[in-house]
Structures are given as C-alpha cells and as structure tokens.
PDB file of C-alpha atoms and ligand atoms in Angstrom:
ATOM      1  CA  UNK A   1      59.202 -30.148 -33.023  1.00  0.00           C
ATOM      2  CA  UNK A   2      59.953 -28.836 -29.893  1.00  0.00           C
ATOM      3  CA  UNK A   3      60.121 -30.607 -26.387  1.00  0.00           C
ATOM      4  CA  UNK A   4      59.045 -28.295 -24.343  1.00  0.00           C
ATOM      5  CA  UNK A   5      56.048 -26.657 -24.140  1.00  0.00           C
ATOM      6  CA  UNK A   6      56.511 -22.815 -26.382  1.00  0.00           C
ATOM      7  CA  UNK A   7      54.709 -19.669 -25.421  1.00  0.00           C
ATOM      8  CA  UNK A   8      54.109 -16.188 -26.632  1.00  0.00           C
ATOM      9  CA  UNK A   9      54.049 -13.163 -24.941  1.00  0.00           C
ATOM     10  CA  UNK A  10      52.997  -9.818 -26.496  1.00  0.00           C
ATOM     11  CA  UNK A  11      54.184  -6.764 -25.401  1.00  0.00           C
ATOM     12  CA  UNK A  12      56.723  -8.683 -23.000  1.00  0.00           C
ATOM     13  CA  UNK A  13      59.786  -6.192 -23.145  1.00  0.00           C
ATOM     14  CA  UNK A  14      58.215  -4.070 -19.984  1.00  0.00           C
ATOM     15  CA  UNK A  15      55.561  -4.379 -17.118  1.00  0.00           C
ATOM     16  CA  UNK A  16      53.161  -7.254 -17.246  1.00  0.00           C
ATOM     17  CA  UNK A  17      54.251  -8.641 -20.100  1.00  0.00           C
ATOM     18  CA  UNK A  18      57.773  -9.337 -19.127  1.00  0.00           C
ATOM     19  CA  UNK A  19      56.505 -10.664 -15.610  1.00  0.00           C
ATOM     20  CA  UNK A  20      54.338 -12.806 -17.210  1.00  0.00           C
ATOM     21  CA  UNK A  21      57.212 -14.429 -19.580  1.00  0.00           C
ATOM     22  CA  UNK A  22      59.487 -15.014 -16.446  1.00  0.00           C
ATOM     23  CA  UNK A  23      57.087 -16.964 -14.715  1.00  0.00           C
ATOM     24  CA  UNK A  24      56.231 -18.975 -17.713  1.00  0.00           C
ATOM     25  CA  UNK A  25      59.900 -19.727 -17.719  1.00  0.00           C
ATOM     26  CA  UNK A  26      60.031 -20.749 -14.652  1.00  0.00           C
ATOM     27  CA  UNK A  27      57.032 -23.010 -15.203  1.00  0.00           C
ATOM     28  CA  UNK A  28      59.723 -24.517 -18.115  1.00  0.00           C
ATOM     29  CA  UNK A  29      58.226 -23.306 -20.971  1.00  0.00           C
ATOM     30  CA  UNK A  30      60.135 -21.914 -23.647  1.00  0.00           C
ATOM     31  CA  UNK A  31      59.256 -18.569 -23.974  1.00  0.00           C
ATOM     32  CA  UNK A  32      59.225 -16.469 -26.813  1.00  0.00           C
ATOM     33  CA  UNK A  33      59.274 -12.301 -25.606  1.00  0.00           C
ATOM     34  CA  UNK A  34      57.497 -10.515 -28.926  1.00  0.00           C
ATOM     35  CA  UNK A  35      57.925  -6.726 -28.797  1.00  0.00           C
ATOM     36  CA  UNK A  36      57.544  -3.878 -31.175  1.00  0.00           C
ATOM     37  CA  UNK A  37      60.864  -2.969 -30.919  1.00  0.00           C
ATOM     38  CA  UNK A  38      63.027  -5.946 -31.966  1.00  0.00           C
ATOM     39  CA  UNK A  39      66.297  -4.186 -29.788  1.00  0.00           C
ATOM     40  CA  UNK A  40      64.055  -4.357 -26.653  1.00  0.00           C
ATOM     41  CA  UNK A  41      62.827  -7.839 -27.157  1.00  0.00           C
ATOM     42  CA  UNK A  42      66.147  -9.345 -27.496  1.00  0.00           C
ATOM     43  CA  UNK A  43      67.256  -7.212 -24.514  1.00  0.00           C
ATOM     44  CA  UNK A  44      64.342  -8.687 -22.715  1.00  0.00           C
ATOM     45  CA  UNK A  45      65.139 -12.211 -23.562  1.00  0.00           C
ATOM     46  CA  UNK A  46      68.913 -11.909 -22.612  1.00  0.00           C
ATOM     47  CA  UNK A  47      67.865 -11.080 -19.624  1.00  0.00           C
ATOM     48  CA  UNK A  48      65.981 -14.195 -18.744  1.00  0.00           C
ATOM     49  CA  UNK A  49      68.745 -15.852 -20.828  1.00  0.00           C
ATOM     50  CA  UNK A  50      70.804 -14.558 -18.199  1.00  0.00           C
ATOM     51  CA  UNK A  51      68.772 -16.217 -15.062  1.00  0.00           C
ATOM     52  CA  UNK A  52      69.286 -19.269 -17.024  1.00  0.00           C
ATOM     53  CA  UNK A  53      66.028 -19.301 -18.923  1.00  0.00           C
ATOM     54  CA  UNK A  54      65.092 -20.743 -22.081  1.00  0.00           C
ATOM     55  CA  UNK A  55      64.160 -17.534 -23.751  1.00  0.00           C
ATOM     56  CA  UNK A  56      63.744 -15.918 -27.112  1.00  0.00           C
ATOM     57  CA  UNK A  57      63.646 -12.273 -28.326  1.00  0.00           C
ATOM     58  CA  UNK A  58      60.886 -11.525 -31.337  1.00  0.00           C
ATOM     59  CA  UNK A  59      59.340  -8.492 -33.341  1.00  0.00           C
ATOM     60  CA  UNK A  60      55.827  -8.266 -33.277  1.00  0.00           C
ATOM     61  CA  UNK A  61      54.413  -4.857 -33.570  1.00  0.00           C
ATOM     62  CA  UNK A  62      50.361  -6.351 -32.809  1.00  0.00           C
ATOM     63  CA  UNK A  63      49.393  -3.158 -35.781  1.00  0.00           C
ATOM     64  CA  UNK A  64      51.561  -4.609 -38.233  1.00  0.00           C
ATOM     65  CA  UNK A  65      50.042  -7.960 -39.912  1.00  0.00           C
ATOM     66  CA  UNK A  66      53.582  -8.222 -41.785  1.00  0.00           C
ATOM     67  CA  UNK A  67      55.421  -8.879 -38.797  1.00  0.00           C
ATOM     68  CA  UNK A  68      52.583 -10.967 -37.371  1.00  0.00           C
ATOM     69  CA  UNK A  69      53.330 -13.556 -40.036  1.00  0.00           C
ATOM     70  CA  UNK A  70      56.869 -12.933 -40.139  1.00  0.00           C
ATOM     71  CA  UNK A  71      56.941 -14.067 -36.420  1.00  0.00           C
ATOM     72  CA  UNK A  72      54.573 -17.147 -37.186  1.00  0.00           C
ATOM     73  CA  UNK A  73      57.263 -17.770 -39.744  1.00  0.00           C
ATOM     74  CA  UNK A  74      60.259 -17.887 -37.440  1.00  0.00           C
ATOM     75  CA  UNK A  75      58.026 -19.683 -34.672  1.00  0.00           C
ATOM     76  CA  UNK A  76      56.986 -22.514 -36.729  1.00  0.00           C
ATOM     77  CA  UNK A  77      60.816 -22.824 -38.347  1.00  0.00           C
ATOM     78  CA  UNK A  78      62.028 -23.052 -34.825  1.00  0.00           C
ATOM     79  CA  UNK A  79      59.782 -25.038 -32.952  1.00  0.00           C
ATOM     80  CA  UNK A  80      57.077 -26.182 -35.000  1.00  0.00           C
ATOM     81  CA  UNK A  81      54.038 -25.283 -32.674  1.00  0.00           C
ATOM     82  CA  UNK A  82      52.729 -23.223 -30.342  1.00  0.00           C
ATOM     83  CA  UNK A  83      51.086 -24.111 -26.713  1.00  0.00           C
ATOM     84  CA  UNK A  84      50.021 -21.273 -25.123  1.00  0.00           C
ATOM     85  CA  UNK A  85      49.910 -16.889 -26.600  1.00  0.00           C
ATOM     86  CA  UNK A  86      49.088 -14.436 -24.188  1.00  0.00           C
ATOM     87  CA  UNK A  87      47.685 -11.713 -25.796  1.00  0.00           C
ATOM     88  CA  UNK A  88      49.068  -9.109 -22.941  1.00  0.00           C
ATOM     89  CA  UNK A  89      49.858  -5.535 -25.362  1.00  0.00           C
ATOM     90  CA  UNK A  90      48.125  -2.987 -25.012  1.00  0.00           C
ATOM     91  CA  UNK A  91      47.856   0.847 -25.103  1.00  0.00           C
ATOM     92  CA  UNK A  92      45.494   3.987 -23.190  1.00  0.00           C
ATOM     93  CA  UNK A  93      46.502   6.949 -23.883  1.00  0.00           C
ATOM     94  CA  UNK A  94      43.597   8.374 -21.854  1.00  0.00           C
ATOM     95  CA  UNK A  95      44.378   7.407 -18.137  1.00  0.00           C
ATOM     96  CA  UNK A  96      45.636  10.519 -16.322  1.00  0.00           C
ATOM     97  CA  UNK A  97      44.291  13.191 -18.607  1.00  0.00           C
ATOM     98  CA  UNK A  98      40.652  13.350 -17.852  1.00  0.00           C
ATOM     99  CA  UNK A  99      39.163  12.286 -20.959  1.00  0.00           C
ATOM    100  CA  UNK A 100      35.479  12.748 -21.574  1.00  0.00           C
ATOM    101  CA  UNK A 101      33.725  10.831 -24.289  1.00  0.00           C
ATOM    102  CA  UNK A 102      32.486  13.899 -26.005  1.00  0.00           C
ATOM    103  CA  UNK A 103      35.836  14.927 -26.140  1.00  0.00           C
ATOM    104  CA  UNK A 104      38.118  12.373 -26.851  1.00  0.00           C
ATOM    105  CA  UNK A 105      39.253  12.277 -30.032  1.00  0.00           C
ATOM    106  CA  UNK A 106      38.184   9.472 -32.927  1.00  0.00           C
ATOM    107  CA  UNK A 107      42.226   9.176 -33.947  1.00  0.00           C
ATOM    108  CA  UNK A 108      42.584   7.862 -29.857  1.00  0.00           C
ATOM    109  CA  UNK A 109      39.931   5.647 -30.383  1.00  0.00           C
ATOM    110  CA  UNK A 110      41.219   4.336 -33.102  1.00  0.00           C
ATOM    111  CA  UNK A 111      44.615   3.788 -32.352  1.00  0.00           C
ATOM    112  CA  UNK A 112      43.517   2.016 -29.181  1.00  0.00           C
ATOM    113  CA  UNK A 113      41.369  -0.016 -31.335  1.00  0.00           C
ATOM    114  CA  UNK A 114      44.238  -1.040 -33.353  1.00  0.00           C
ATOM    115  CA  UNK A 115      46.150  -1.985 -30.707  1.00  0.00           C
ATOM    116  CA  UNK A 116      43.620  -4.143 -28.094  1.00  0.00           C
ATOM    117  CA  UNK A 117      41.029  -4.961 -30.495  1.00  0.00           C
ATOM    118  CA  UNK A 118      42.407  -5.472 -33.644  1.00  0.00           C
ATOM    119  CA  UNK A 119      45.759  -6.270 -32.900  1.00  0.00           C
ATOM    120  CA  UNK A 120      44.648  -9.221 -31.010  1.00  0.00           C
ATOM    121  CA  UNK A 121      42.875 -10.172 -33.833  1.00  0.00           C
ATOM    122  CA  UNK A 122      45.616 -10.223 -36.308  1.00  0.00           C
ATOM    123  CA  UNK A 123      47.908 -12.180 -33.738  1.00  0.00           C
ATOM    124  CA  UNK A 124      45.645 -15.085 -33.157  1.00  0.00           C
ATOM    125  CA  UNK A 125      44.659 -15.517 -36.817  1.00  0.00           C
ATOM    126  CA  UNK A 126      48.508 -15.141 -37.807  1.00  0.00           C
ATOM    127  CA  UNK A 127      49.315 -17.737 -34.855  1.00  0.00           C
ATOM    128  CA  UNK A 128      46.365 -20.409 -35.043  1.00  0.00           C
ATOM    129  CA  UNK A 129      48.056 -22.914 -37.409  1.00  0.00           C
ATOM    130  CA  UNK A 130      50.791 -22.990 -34.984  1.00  0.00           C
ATOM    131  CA  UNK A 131      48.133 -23.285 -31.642  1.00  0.00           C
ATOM    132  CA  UNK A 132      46.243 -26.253 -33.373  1.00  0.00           C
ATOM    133  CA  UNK A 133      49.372 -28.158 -33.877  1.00  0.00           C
ATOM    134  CA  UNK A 134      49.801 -28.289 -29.877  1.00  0.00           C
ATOM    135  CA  UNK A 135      47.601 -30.779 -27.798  1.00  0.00           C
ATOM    136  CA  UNK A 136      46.082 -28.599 -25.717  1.00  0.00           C
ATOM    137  CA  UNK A 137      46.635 -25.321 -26.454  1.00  0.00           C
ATOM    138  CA  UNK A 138      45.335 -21.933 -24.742  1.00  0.00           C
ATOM    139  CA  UNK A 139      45.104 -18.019 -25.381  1.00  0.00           C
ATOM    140  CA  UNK A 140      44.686 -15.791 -22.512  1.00  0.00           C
ATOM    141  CA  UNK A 141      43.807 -11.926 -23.295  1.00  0.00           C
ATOM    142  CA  UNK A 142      44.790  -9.793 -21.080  1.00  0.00           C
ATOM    143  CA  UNK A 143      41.598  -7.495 -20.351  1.00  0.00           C
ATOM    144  CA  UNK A 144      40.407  -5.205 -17.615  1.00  0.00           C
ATOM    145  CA  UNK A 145      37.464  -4.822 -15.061  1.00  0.00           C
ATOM    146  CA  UNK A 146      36.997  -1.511 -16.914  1.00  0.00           C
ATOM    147  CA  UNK A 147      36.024  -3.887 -19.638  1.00  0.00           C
ATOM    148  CA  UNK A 148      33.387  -5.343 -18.076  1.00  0.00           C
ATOM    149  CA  UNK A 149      30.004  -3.833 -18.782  1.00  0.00           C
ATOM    150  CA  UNK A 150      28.098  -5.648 -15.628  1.00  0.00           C
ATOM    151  CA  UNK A 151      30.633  -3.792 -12.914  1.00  0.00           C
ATOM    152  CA  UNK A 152      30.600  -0.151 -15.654  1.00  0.00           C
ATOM    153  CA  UNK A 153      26.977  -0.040 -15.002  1.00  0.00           C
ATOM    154  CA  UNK A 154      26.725  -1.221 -11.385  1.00  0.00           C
ATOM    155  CA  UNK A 155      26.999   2.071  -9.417  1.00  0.00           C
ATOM    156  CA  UNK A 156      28.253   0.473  -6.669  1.00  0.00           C
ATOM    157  CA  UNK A 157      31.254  -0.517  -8.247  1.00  0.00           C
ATOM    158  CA  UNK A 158      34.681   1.592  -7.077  1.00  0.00           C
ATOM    159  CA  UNK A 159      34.822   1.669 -11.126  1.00  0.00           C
ATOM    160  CA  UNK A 160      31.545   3.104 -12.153  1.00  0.00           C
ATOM    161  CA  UNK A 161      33.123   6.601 -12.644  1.00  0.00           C
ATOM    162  CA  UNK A 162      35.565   5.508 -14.358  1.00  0.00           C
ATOM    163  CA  UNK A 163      34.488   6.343 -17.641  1.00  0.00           C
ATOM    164  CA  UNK A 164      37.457   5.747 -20.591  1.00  0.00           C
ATOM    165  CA  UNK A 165      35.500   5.436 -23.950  1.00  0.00           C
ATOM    166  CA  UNK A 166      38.493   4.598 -25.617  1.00  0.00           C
ATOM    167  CA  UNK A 167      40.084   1.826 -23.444  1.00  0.00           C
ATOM    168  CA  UNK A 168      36.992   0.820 -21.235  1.00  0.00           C
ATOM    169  CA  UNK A 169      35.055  -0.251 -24.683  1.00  0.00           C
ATOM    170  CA  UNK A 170      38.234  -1.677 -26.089  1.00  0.00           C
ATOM    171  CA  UNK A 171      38.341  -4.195 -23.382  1.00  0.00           C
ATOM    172  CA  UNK A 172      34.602  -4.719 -23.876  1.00  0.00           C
ATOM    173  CA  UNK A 173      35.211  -5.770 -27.721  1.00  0.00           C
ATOM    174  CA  UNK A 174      38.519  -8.075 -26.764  1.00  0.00           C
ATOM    175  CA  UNK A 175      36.255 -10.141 -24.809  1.00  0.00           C
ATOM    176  CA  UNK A 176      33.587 -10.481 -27.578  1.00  0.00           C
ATOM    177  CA  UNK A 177      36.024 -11.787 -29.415  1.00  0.00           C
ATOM    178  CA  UNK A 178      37.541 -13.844 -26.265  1.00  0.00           C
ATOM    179  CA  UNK A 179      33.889 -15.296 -26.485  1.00  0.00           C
ATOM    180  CA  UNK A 180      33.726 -15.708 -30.329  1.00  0.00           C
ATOM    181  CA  UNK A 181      36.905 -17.861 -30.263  1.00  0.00           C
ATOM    182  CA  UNK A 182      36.551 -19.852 -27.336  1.00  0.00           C
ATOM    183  CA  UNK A 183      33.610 -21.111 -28.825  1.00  0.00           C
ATOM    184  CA  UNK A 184      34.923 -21.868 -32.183  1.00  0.00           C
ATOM    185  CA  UNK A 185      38.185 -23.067 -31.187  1.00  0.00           C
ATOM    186  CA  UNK A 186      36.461 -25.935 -28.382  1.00  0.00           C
ATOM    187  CA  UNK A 187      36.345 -28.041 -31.354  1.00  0.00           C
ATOM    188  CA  UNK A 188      40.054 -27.622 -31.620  1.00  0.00           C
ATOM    189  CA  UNK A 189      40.929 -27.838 -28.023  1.00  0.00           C
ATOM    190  CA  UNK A 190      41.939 -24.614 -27.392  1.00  0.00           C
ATOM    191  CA  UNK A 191      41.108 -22.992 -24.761  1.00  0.00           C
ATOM    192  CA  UNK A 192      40.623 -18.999 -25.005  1.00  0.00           C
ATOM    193  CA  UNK A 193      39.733 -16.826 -21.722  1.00  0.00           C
ATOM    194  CA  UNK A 194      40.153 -12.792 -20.771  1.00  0.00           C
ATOM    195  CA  UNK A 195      41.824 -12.355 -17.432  1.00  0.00           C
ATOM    196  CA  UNK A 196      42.130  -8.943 -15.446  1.00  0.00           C
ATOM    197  CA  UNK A 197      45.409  -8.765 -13.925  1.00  0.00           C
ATOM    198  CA  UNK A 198      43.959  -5.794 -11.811  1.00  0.00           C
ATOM    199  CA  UNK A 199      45.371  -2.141 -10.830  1.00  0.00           C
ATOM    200  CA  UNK A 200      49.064  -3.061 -11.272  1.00  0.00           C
ATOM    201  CA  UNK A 201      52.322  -0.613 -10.893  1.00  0.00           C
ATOM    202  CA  UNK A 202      53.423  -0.216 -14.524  1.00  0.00           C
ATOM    203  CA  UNK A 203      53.919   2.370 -16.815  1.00  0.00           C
ATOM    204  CA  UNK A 204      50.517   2.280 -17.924  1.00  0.00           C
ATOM    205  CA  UNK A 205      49.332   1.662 -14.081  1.00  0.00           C
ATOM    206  CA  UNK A 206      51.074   4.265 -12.704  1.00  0.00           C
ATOM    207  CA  UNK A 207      53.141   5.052  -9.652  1.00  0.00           C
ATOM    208  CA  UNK A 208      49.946   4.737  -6.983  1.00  0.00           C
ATOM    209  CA  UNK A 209      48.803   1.559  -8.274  1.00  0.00           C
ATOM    210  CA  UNK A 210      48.837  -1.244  -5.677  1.00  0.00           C
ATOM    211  CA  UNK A 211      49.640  -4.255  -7.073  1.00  0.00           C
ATOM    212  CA  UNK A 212      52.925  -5.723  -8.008  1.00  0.00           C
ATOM    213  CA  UNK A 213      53.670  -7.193 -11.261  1.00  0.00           C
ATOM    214  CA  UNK A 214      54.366 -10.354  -9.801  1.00  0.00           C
ATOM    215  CA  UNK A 215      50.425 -10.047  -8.825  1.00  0.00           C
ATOM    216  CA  UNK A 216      49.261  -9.189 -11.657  1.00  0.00           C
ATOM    217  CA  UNK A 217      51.076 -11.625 -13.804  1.00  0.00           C
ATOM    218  CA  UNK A 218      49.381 -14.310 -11.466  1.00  0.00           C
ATOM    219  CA  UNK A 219      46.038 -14.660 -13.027  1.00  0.00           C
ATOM    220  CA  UNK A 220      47.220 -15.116 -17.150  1.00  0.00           C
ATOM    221  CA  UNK A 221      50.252 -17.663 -16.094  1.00  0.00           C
ATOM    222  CA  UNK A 222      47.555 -19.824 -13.576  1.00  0.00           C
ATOM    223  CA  UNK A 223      45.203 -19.973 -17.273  1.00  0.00           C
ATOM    224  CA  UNK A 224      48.368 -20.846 -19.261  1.00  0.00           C
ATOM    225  CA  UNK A 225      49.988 -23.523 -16.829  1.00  0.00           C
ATOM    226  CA  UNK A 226      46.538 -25.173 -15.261  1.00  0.00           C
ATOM    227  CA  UNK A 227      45.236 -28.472 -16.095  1.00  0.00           C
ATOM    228  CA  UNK A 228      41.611 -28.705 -18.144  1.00  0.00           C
ATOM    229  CA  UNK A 229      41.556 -24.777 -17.587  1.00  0.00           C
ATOM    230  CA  UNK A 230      38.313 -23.278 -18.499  1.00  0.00           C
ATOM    231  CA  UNK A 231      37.163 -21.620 -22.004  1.00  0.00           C
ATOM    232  CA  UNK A 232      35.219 -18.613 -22.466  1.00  0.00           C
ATOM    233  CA  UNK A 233      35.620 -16.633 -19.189  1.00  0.00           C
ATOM    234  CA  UNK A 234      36.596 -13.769 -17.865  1.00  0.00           C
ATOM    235  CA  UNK A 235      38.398 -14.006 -14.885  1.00  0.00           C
ATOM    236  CA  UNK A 236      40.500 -12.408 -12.475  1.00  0.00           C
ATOM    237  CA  UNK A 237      42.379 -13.629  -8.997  1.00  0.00           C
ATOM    238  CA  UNK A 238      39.114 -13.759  -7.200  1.00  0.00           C
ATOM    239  CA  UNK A 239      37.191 -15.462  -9.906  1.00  0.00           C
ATOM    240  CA  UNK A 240      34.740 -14.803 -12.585  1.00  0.00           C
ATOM    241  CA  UNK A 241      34.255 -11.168 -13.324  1.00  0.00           C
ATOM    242  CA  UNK A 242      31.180  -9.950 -14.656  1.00  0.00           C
ATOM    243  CA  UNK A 243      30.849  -9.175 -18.414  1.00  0.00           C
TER     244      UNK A 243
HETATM  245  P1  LIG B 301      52.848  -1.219 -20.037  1.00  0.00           P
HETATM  246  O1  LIG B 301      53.878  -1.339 -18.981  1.00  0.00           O
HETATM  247  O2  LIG B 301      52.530   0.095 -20.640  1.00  0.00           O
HETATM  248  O3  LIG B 301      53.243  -2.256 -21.201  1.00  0.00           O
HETATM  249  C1  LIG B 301      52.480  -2.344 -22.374  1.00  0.00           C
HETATM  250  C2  LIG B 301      53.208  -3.251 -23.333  1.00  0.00           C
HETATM  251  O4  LIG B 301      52.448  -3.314 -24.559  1.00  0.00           O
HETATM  252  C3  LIG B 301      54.603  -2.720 -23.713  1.00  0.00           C
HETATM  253  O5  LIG B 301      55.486  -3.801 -23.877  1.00  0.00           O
HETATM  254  C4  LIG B 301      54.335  -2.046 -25.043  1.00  0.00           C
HETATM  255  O6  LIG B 301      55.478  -1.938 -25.879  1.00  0.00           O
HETATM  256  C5  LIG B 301      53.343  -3.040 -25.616  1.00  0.00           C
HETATM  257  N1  LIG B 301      52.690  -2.533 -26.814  1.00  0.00           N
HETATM  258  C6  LIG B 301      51.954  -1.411 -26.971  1.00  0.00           C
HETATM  259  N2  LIG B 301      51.582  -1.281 -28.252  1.00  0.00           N
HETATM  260  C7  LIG B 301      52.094  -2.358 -28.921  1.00  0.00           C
HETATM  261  C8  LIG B 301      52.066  -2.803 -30.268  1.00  0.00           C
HETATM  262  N3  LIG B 301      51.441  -2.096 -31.239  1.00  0.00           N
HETATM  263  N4  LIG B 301      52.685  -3.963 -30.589  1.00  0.00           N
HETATM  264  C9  LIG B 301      53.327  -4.675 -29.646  1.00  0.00           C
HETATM  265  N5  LIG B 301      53.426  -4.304 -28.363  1.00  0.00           N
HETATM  266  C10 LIG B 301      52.798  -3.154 -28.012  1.00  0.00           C
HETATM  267  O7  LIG B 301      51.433  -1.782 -19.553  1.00  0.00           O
HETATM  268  P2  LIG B 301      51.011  -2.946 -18.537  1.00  0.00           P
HETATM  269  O8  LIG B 301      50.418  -2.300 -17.358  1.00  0.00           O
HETATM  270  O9  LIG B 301      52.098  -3.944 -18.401  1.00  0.00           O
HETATM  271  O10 LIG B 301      49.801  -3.571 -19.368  1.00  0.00           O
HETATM  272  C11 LIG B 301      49.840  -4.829 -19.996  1.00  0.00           C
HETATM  273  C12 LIG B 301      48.417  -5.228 -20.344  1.00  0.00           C
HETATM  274  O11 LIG B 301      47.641  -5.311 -19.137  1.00  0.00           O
HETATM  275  C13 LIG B 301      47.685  -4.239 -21.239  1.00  0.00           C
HETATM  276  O12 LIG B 301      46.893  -4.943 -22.171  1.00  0.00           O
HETATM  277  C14 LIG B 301      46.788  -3.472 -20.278  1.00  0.00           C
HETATM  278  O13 LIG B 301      45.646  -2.944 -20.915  1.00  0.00           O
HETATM  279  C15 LIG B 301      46.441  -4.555 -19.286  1.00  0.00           C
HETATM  280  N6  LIG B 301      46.019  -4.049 -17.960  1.00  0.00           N
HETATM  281  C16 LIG B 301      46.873  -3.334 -17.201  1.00  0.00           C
HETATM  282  C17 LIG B 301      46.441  -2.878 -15.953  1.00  0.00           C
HETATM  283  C18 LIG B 301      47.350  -2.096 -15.032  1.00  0.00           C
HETATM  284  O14 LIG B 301      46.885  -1.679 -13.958  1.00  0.00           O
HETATM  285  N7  LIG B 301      48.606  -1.898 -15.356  1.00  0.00           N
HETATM  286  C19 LIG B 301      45.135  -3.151 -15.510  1.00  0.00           C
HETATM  287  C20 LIG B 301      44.290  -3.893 -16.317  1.00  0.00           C
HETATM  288  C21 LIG B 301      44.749  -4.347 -17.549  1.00  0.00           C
HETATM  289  P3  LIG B 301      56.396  -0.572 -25.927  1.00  0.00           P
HETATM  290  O15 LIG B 301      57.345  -0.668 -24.755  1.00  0.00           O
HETATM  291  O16 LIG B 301      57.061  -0.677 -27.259  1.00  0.00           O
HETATM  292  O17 LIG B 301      55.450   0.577 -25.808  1.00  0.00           O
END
C-alpha cells in the first residue's frame, strides 16, 4: 500500500489536465498522468519526473472500458488504492464552427457523449474499488458554466447565447451524475463535486481565452487537496455555480 496519497488525472498529457497533475505533485501526491495515447502519457510523466516529481505515465482512453480496467489493474498492483481521480477529459468539437442544434449532427453528439458523459462513467465504476480503499477519498469532474442550466437560461448571463447542444448538455448530464454519486458514495466517504475551471487558454479554449492554466487548474486541485471538502456541488473559483 502506498504512502503517499495517489491520484488520477484524465486527459493529463496537455492543457488542464497536465496543470492539474503538476500541482497535485507539488501538493506530494503521487500522481498518475492517464492519457489516450500511452507515448504521450509517459512523455507527460517524464516530464514531471524530470522536476523531481513522483509521477507515473498510464493509458486510459475514457471510450475504451478495456483500458479502464486495465489501468485499475496496474493502479491497484502498484499502489493498492486510490485517493483522489479527477475526471478532467474531455472533447467539443463544436466551439469555433457555429453549430446550431438543428444542425449539428447526432454522430457529434454522440461522440461527445462518449467522451464527458459516458466516459466518466466507465472511469469511476472501473476505479471505485480502488477509491473506497482510501480514507477519504474524492472525485472532482471537471465541468463547465455552459453546463449549468440556471446561468443557460438566465439571459443576463455573458453565456446565454452560447448555445452548444452537444457540449453545453454534456456538461449538464456529468453533473447529474456528479449528483447521483455524491449521494451514494457519502456512505463511503467519498466525496464527488463538478468544478468549472472557467474560459482557460488551451487547445480546446483557444488562443483569446483569458485564463491561464495555472488558473484554471486552481479550482479541481483546492477540491482534491482541502480538508472535509464538500460533496455534491458545483463549483468554480468564486463559489457555487448554479445548476
Ligand atoms: P484540451 O487541451 O483539449 O485537453 C483535453 C484532454 O482530454 C486531452 O488530454 C485529450 O487527449 C483528452 N481526451 C479527449 N478525449 C479523450 C479520451 N477519449 N480518453 C482520454 N483522454 C481524452 O482541453 P482543456 O481545455 O484542457 O480541457 C480539459 C477539461 O476542462 C475538459 O473536460 C473541458 O471540457 C473542460 N473545460 C475547459 C474549458 C476551457 O476553457 N479550456 C472551460 C470549461 C471546461 P488527446 O491529447 O489525446 O486529445
């Protein structure tokens, strides 16, 4: 069993992700970088490895349920347990293109489906027997204020025209299910919460985003690291965000 405290990032070769497993290192955690692409997530990890971090490179395309239990596998034969998964991947391949909702198509939807709805899915159910065996363990989704039904239908909000079928509702489902486990899993002490990193300079964020990854990693590492964090919110640097 392992001394330190583990963690698992998804989608942690690039952009949030990645951010997101450096600070966790730094908060000495050992931290496991899952990727698609095995190549990139070792690549990733060496170079945390190389700032002297306790890091570790994994595949885990979130799609796949083979290589979700293949991961669980290698987890639980190297350390046994597993205190905190941050359910960070995720895909839109409608940002930039103008997208209506009679128009988009239902392969897009589905696809993003897979990846932020039901990918999350198939990581925490592959991963739970290795969350329970910590003492206090947590998953954080990473969601999105274009998730969050209160601010889509408020139109005061800077996001009400913002209007992604695809992405926007598969935000709205991943915190469904953020509620539906949070509420299961208090029995088991594990504590499960959406956070919105916000508008964040990434590939999928593009160039005129404002807010470093360093920002936007903030929010998901404060839910992973705090003491008696919270269960069943949404929140993002400011606070609670509407549903
Ligand atoms: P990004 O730079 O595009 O990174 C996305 C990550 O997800 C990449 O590592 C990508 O891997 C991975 N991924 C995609 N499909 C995957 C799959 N099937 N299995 C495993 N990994 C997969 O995006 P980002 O901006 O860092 O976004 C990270 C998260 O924050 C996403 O959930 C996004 O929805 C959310 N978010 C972002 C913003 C923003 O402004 N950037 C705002 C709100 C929420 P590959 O390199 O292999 O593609």
């Amino acid at each position: 069993m392992a001394d330190k405290k583990v963690a698992l990032v998804t989608g942690a070769n690039k952009g949030i992700g990645f951010e997101i497993a450096r600070q966790l290192c730094g908060h000495g955690f050992a931290v496991v970088l899952a990727a698609r692409d095995e190549r990139k997530a070792n690549e990733a990890a060496d170079k945390l490895r190389a700032e002297g971090f306790d890091a570790h490179g994994v595949r885990l395309d979130v799609t796949d349920p083979a290589t979700a239990a293949a991961a669980a596998k290698w987890l639980d034969g190297k350390f046994g347990r597993l205190d905190v998964l941050v359910n960070n991947a995720g895909i839109s391949s409608e940002f930039g293109h103008d997208m209506k909702p009679s128009e988009v198509s239902l392969d897009t939807v589905r696809k993003t489906y897979d990846t932020n709805v039901f990918g999350v899915l198939t990581v925490v159910q592959a991963l739970l027997p290795l969350l329970r065996k910590s003492p206090s363990a947590r998953i954080v989704n990473q969601s999105s204020t274009l998730g969050s039904l209160g601010t889509l239908s408020d139109p005061a909000s800077p996001f009400y025209g913002v209007n992604l079928l695809a992405y926007n509702s598969s935000k709205t489902a991943l915190n469904g299910l953020t509620l539906a486990f949070a509420k299961e899993l208090a029995a088991d002490r594990i504590a499960v919460n959406s956070v919105c990193p916000g508008w964040v300079k990434t590939d999928m964020g593009g160039e005129g985003a404002p807010r470093t990854v360093e920002q936007g990693a903030a929010i998901a590492v404060k839910l992973a690291t705090m003491a008696d964090p919270p269960t069943g919110k949404f929140l993002d640097d400011a606070g609670e965000v509407r549903w």
